[in-house]
PDB file of C-alpha atoms in Angstrom:
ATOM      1  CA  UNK A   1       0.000   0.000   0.000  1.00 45.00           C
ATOM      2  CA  UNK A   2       2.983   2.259   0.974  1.00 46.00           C
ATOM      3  CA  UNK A   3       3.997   1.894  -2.768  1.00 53.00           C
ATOM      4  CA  UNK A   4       0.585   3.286  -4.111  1.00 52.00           C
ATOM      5  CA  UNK A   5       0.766   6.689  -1.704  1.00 46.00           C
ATOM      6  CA  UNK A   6       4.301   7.169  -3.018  1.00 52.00           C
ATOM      7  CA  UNK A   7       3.117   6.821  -7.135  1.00 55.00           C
ATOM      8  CA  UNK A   8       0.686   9.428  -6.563  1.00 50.00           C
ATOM      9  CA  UNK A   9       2.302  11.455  -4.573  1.00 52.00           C
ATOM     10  CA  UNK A  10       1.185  11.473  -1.395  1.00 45.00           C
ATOM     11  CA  UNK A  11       3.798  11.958   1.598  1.00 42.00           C
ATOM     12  CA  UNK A  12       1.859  10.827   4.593  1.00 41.00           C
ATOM     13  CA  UNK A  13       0.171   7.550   4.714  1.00 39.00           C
ATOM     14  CA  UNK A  14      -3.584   7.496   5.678  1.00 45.00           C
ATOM     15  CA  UNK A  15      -4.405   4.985   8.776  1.00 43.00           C
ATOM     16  CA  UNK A  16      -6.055   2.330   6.491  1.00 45.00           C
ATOM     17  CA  UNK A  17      -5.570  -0.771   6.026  1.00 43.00           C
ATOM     18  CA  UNK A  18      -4.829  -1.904   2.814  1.00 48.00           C
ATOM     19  CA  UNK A  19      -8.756  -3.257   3.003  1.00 51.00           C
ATOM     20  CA  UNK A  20     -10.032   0.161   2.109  1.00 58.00           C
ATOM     21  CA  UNK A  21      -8.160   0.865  -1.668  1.00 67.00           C
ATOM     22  CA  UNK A  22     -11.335   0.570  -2.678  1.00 76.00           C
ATOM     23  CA  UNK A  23     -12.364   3.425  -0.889  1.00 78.00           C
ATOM     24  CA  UNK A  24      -8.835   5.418  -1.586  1.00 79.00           C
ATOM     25  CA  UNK A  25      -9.159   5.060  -5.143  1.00 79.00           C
ATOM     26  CA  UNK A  26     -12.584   6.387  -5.238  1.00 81.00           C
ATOM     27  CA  UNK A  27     -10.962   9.275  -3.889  1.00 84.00           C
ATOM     28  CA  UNK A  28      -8.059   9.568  -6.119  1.00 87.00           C
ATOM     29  CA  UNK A  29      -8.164  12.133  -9.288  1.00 89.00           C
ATOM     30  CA  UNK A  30      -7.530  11.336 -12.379  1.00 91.00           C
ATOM     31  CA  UNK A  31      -3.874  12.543 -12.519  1.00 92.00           C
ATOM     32  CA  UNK A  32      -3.348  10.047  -9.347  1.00 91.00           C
ATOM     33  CA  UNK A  33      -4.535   7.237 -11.297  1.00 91.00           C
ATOM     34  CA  UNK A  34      -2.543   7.843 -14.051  1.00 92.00           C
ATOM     35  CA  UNK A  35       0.583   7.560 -11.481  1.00 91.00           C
ATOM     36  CA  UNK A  36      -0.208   4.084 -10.828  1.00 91.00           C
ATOM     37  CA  UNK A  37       2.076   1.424 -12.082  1.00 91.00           C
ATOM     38  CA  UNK A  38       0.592  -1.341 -13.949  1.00 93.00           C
ATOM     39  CA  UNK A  39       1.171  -3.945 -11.312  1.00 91.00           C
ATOM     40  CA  UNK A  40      -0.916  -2.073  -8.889  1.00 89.00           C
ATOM     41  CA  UNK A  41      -3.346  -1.985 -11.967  1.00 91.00           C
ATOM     42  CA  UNK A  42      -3.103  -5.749 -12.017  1.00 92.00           C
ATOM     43  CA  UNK A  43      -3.903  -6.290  -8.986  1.00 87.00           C
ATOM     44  CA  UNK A  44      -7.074  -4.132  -8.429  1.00 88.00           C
ATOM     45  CA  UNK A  45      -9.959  -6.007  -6.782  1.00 87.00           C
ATOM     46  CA  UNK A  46     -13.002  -5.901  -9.061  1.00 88.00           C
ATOM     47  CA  UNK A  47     -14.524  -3.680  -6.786  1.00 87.00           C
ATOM     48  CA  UNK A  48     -11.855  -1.654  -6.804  1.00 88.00           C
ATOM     49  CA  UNK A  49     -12.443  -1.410 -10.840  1.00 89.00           C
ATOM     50  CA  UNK A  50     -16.016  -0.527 -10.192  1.00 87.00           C
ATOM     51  CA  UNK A  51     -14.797   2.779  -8.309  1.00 85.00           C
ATOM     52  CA  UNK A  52     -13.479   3.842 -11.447  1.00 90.00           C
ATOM     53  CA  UNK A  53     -15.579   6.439 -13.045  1.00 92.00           C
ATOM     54  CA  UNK A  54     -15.868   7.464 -16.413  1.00 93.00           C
ATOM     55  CA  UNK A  55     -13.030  10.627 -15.883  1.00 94.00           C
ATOM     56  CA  UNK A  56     -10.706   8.042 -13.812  1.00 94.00           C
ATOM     57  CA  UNK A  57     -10.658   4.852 -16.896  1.00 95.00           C
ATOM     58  CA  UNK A  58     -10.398   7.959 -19.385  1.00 96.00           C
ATOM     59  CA  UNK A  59      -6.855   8.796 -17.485  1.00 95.00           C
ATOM     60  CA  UNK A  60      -5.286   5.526 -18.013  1.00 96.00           C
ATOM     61  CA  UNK A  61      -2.970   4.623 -20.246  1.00 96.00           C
ATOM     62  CA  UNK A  62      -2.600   2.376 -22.670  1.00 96.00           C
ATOM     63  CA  UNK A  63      -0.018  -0.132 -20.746  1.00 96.00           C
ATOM     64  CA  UNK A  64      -2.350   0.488 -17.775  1.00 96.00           C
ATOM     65  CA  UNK A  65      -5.388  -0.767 -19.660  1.00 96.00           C
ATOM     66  CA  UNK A  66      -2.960  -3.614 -21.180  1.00 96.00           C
ATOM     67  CA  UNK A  67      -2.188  -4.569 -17.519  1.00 96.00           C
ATOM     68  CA  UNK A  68      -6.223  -5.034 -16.794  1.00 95.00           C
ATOM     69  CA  UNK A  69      -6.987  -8.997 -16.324  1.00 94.00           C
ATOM     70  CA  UNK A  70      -9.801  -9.768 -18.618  1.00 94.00           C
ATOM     71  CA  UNK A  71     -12.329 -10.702 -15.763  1.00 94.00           C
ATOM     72  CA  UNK A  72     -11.706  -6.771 -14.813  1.00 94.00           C
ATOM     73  CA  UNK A  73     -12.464  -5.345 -18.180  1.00 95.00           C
ATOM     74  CA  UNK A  74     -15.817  -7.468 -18.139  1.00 94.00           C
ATOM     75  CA  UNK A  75     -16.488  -5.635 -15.431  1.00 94.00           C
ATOM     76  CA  UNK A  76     -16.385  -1.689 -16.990  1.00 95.00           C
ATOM     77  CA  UNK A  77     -19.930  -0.519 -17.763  1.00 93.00           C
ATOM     78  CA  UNK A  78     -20.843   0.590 -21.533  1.00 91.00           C
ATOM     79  CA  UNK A  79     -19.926   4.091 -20.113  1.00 93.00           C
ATOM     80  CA  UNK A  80     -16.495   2.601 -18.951  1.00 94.00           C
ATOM     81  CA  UNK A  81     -15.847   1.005 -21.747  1.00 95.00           C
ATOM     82  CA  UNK A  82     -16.046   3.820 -24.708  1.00 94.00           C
ATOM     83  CA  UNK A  83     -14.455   6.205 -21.520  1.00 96.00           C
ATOM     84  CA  UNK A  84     -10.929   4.879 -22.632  1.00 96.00           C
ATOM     85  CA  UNK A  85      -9.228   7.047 -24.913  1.00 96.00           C
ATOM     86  CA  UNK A  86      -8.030   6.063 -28.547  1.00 93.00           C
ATOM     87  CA  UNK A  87      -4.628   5.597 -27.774  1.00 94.00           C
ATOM     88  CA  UNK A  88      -5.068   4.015 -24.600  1.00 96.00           C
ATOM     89  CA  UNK A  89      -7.213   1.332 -26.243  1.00 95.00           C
ATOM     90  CA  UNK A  90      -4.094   0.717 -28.934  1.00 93.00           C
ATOM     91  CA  UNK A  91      -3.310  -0.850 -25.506  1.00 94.00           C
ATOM     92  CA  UNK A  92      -5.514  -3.793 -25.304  1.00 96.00           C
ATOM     93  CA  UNK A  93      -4.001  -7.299 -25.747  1.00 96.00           C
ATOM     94  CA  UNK A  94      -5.751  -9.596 -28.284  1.00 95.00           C
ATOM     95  CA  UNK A  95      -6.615 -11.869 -25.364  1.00 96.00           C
ATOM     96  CA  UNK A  96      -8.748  -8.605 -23.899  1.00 96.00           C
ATOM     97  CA  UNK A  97      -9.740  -7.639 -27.144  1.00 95.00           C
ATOM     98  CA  UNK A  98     -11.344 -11.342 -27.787  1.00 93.00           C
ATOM     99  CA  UNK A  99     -13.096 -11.042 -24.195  1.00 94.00           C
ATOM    100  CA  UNK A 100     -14.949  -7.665 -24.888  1.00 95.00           C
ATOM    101  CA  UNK A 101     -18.599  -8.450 -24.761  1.00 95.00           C
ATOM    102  CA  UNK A 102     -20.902  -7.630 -27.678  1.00 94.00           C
ATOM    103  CA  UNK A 103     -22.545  -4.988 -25.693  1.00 94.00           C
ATOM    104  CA  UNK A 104     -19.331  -3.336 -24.969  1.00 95.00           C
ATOM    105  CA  UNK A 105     -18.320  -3.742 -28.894  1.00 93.00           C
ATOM    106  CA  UNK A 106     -21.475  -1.766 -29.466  1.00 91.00           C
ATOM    107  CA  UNK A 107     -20.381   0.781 -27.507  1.00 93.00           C
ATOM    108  CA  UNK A 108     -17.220   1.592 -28.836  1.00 93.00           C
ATOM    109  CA  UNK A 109     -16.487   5.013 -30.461  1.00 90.00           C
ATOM    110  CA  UNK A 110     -15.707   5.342 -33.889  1.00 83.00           C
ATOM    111  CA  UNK A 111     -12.568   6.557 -32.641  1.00 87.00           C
ATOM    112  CA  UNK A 112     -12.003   3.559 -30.774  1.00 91.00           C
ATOM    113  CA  UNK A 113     -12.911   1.045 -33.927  1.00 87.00           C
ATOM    114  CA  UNK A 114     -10.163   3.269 -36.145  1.00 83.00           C
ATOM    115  CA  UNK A 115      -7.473   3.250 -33.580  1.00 87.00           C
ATOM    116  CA  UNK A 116      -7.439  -0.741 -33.762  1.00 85.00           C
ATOM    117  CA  UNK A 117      -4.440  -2.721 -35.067  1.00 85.00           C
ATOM    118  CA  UNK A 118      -4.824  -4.856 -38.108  1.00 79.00           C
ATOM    119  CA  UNK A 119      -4.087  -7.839 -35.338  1.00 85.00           C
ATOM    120  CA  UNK A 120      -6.682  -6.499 -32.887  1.00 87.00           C
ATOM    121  CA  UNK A 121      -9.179  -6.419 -35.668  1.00 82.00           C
ATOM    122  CA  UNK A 122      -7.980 -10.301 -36.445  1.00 80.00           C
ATOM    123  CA  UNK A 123      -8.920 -11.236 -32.734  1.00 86.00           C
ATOM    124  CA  UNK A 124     -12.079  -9.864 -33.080  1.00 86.00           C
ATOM    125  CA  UNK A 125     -15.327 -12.636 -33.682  1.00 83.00           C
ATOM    126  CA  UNK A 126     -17.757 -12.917 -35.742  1.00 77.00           C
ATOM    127  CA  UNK A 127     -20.362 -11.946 -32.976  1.00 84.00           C
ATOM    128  CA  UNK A 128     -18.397  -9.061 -32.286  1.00 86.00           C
ATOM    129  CA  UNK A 129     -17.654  -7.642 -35.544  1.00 78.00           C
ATOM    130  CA  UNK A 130     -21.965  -8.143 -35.878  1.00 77.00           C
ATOM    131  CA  UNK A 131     -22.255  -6.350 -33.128  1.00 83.00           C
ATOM    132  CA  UNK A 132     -20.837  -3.266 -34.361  1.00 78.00           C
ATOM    133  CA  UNK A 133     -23.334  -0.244 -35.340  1.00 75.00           C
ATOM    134  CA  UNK A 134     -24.143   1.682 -38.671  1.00 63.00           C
ATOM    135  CA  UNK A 135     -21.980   4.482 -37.309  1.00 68.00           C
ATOM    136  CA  UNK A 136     -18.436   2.380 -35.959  1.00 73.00           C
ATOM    137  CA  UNK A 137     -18.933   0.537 -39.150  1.00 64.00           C
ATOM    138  CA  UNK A 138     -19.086   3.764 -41.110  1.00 59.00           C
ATOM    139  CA  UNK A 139     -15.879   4.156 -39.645  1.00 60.00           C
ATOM    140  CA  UNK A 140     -14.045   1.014 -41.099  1.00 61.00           C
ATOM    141  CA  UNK A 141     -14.404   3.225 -44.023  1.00 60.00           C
ATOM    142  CA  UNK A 142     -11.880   5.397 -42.731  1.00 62.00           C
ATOM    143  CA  UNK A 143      -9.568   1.707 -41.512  1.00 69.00           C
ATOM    144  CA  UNK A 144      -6.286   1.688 -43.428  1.00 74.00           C
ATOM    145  CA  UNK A 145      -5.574  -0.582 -45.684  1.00 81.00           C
ATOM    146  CA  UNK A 146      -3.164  -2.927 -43.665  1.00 81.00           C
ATOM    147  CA  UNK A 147      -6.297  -2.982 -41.356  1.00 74.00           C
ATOM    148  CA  UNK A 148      -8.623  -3.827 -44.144  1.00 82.00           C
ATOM    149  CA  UNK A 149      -6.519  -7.072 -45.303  1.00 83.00           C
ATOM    150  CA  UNK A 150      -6.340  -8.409 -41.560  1.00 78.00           C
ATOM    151  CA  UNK A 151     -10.343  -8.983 -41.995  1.00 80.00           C
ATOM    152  CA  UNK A 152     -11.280 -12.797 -42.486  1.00 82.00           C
ATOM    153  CA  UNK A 153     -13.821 -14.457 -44.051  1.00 85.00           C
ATOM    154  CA  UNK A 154     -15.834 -14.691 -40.487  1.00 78.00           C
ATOM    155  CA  UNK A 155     -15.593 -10.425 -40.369  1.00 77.00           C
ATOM    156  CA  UNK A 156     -16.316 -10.171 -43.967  1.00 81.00           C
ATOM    157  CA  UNK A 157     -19.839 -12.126 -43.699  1.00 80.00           C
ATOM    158  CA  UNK A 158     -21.029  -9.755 -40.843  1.00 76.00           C
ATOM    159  CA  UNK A 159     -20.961  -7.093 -43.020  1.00 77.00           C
ATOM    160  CA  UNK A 160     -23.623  -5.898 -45.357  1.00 76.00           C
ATOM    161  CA  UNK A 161     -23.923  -4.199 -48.559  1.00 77.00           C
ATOM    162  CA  UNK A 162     -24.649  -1.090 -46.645  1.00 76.00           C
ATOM    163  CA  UNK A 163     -21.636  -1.836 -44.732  1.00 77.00           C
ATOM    164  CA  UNK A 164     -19.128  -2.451 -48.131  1.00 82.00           C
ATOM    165  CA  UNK A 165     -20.677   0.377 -49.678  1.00 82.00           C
ATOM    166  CA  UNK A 166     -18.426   2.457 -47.510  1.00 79.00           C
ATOM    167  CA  UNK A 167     -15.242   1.086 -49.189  1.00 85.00           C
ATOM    168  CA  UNK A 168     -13.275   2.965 -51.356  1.00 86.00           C
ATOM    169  CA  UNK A 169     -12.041   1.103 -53.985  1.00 89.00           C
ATOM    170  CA  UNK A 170      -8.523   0.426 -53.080  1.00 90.00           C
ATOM    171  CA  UNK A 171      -9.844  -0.976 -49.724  1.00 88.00           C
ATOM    172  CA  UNK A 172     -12.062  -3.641 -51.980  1.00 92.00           C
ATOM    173  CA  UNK A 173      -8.760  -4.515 -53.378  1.00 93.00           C
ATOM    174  CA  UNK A 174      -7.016  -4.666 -50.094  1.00 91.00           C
ATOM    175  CA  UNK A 175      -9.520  -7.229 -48.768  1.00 92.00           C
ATOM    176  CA  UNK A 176      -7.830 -10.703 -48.572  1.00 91.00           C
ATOM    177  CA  UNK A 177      -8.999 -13.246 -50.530  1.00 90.00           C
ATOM    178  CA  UNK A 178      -9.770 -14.952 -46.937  1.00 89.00           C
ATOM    179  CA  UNK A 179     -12.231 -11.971 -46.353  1.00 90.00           C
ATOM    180  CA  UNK A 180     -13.484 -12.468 -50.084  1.00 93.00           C
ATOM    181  CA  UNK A 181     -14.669 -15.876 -49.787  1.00 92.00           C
ATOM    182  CA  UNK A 182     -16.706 -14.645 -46.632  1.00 90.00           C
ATOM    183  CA  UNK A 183     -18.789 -12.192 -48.680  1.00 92.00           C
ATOM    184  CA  UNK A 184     -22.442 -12.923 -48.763  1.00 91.00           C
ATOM    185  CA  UNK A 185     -24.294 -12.635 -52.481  1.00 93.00           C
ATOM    186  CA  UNK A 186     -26.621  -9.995 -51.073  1.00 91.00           C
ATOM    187  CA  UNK A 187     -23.382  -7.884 -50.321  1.00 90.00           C
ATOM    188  CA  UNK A 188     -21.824  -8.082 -53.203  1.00 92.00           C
ATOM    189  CA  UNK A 189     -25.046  -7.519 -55.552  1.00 92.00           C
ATOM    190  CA  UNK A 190     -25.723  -4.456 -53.546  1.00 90.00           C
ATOM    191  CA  UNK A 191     -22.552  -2.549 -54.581  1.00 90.00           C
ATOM    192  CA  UNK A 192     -21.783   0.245 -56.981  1.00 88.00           C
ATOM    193  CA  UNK A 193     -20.909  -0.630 -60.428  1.00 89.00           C
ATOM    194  CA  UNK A 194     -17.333   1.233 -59.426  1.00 88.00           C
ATOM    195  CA  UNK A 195     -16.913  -0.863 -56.446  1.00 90.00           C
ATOM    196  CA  UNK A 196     -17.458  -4.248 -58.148  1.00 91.00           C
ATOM    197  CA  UNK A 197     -14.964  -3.703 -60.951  1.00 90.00           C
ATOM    198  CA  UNK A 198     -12.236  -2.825 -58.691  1.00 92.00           C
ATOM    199  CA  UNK A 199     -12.060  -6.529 -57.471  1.00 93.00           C
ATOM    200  CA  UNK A 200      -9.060  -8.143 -59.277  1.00 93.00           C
ATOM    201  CA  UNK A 201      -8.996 -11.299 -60.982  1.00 92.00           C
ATOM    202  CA  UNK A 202      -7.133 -12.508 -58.351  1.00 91.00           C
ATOM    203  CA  UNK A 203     -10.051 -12.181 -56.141  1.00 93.00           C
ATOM    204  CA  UNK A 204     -12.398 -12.967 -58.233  1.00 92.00           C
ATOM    205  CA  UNK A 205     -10.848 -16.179 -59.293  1.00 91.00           C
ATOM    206  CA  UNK A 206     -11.509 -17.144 -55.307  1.00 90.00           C
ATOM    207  CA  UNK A 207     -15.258 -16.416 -55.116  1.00 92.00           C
ATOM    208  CA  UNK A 208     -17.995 -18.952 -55.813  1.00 93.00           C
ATOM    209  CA  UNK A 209     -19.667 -19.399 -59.067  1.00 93.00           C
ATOM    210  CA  UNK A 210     -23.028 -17.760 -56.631  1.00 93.00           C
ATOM    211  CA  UNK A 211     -20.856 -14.934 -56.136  1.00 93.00           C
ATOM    212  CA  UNK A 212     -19.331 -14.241 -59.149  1.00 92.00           C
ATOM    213  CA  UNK A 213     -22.320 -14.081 -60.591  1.00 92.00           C
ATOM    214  CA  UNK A 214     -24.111 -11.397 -57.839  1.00 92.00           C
ATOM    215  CA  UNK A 215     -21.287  -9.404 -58.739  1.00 91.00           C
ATOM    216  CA  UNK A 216     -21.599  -9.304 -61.713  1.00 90.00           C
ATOM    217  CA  UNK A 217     -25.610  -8.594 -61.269  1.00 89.00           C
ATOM    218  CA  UNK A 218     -23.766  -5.512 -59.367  1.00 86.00           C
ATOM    219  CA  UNK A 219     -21.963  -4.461 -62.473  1.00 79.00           C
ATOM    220  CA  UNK A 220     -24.770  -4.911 -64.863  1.00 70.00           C
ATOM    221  CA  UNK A 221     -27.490  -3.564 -62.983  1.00 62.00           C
ATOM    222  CA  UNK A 222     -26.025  -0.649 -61.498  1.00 56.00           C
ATOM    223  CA  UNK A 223     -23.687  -0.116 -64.503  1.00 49.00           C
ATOM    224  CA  UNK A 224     -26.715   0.413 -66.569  1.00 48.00           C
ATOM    225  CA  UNK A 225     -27.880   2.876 -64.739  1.00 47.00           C
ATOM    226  CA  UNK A 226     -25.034   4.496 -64.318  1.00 48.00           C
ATOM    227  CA  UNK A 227     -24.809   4.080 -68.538  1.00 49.00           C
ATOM    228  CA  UNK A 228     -28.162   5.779 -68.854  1.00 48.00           C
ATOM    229  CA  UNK A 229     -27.567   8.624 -66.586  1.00 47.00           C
ATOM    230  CA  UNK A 230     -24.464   9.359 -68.488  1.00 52.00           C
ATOM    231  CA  UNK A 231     -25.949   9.428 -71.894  1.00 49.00           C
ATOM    232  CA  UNK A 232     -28.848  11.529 -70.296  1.00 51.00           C
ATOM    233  CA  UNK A 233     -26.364  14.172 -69.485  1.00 54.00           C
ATOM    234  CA  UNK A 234     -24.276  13.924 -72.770  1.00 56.00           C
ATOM    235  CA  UNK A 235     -27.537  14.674 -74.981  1.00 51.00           C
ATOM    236  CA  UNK A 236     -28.415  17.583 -72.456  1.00 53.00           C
ATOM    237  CA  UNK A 237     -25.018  19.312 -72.735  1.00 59.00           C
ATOM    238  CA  UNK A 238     -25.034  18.454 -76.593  1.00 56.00           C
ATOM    239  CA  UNK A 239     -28.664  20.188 -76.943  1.00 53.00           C
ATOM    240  CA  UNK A 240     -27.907  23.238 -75.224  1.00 55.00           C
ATOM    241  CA  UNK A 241     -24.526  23.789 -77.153  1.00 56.00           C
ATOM    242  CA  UNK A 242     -26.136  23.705 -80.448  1.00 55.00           C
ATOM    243  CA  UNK A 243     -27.558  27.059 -82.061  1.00 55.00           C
ATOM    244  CA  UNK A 244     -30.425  27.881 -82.916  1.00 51.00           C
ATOM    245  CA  UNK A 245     -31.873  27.680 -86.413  1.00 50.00           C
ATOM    246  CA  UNK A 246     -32.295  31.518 -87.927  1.00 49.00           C
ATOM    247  CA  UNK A 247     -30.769  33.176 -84.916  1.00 49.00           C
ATOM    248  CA  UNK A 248     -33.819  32.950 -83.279  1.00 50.00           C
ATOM    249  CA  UNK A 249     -33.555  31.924 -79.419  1.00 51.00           C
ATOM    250  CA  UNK A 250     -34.579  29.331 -78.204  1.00 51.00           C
ATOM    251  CA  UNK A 251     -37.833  28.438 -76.731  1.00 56.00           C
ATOM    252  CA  UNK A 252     -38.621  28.942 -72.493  1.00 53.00           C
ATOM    253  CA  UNK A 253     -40.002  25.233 -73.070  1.00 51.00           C
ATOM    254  CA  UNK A 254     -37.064  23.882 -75.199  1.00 51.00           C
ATOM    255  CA  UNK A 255     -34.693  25.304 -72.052  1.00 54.00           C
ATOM    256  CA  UNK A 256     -36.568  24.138 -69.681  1.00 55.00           C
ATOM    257  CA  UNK A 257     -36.297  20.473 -71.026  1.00 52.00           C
ATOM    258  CA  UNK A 258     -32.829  20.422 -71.510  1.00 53.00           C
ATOM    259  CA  UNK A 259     -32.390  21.899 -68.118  1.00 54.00           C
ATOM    260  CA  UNK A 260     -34.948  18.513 -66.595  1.00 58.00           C
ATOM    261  CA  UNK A 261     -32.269  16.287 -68.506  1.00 55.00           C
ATOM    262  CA  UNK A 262     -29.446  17.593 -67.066  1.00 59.00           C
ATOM    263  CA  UNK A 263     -31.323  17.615 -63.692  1.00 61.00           C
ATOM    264  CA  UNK A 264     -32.299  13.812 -63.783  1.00 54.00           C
ATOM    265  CA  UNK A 265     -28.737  12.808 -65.199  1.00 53.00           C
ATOM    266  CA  UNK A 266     -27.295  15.082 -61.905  1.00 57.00           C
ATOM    267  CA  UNK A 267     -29.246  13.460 -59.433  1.00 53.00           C
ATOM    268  CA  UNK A 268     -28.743   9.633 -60.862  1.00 48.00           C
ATOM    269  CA  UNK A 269     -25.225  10.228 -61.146  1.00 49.00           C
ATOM    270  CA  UNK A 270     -25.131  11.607 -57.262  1.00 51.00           C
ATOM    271  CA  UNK A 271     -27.267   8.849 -56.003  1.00 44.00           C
ATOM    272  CA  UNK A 272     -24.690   6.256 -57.792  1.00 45.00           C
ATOM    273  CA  UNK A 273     -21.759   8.590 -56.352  1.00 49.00           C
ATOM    274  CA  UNK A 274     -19.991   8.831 -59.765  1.00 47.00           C
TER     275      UNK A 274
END
């Protein structure tokens, strides 16, 4: 106990037994806590874990959090649990990472989800990876590619098309052909023309014949579209640049079409993002 009053600081020793750290580290601040080594961390009570508020877990570090046993990080609350900061949760060994609940998956930041390792990513389960929201999935948008190939087959069938829409394409291409092979046919028919040509053959030549064919329902669908809008907007612009016969101007209605042309061909082309 004498070693805990000296990391934080404190010159006189309070007449407690070592019984009540509980109690002391509800009154520590959050610059105490941060003093504390990490085998103090280690070997907190879990009731001394529950007397760490929201401001306290925020002040730990990322070998403090690293030091937590796993039965101790089951116990911080969904408040707790998205109360660690981005790089102290860099901290997290894949043994804790595996342990996290689903509800405390759902509860992570988006901040939190980006700030994961490619090989903290690879620990995580199916169940977990399904337990992620719209909005920390939105965020494996902004994953880097050395994150995006440590996804397996098991991560890439928990996501949806919703959820691959959000790829750029040279995140597609980053996917491993482990994480290819996991793809459901509802994922990969519900992407952008863009998106499903910017698998290689390489990955390609891995899929199923079921989902080869869904992607390339994705390309012919969507590409059509996409084909339509374009020519939409080609006659619009080629209309309005022509002159008019005799000088005369042209009509309010003739403008007016042209302009709905141009409008319909905008908004396709914005709704495909192309």
């Amino acid at each position: 106990m004498g070693n805990v009053w000296r990391q934080i600081g404190v010159t006189s020793r309070h007449p407690v037994k070592d019984t009540f750290m509980t109690s002391i580290l509800s009154s520590l601040s959050a610059a105490q806590i941060s003093k504390l080594s990490t085998s103090t961390i280690a070997s907190l009570s879990s009731a001394d874990v529950q007397a760490l508020d929201s401001t306290k877990i925020k002040a730990l570090s990322a070998s403090q959090i690293a030091s937590l046993s796993t039965d101790n990080l089951a116990l911080f609350s969904s408040e707790g649990i998205r109360a660690i900061s981005a790089s102290a949760f860099k901290g997290l060994t894949l043994t804790q990472i595996a342990k996290l609940s689903t509800t405390q998956v759902s509860n992570l930041s988006s901040s939190q989800v980006m700030a994961l390792y490619a090989s903290q990513i690879d620990a995580m389960s199916t169940d977990q990876i399904k337990a992620l929201t719209s909005s920390q999935v939105a965020g494996l948008g902004a994953l880097s590619l050395p994150q995006i190939s440590a996804l397996n087959a098991v991560h890439a069938a928990a996501l949806d098309g919703d959820d691959l829409m959000a790829f750029s394409k040279e995140q597609i291409i980053s996917l491993s052909s482990s994480a290819v092979s996991g793809l459901s046919t509802g994922t990969l028919a519900a992407l952008k023309a863009s998106q499903a040509s910017a698998f290689t053959p390489g990955q390609v030549g891995g899929m199923t014949t079921a989902q080869v064919s869904a992607l390339n329902s994705a390309k012919t669908t969507n590409g059509s579209v996409q084909d339509i809008a374009s020519f939409i907007s080609t006659a619009a612009q080629t209309s309005a640049a022509q002159p008019t016969t005799s000088g005369a101007s042209a009509s309010p209605m003739a403008s007016s079409e042209r302009q709905t042309s141009a409008d319909v061909a905008a908004t396709i082309l914005a709704y495909l993002n192309v």
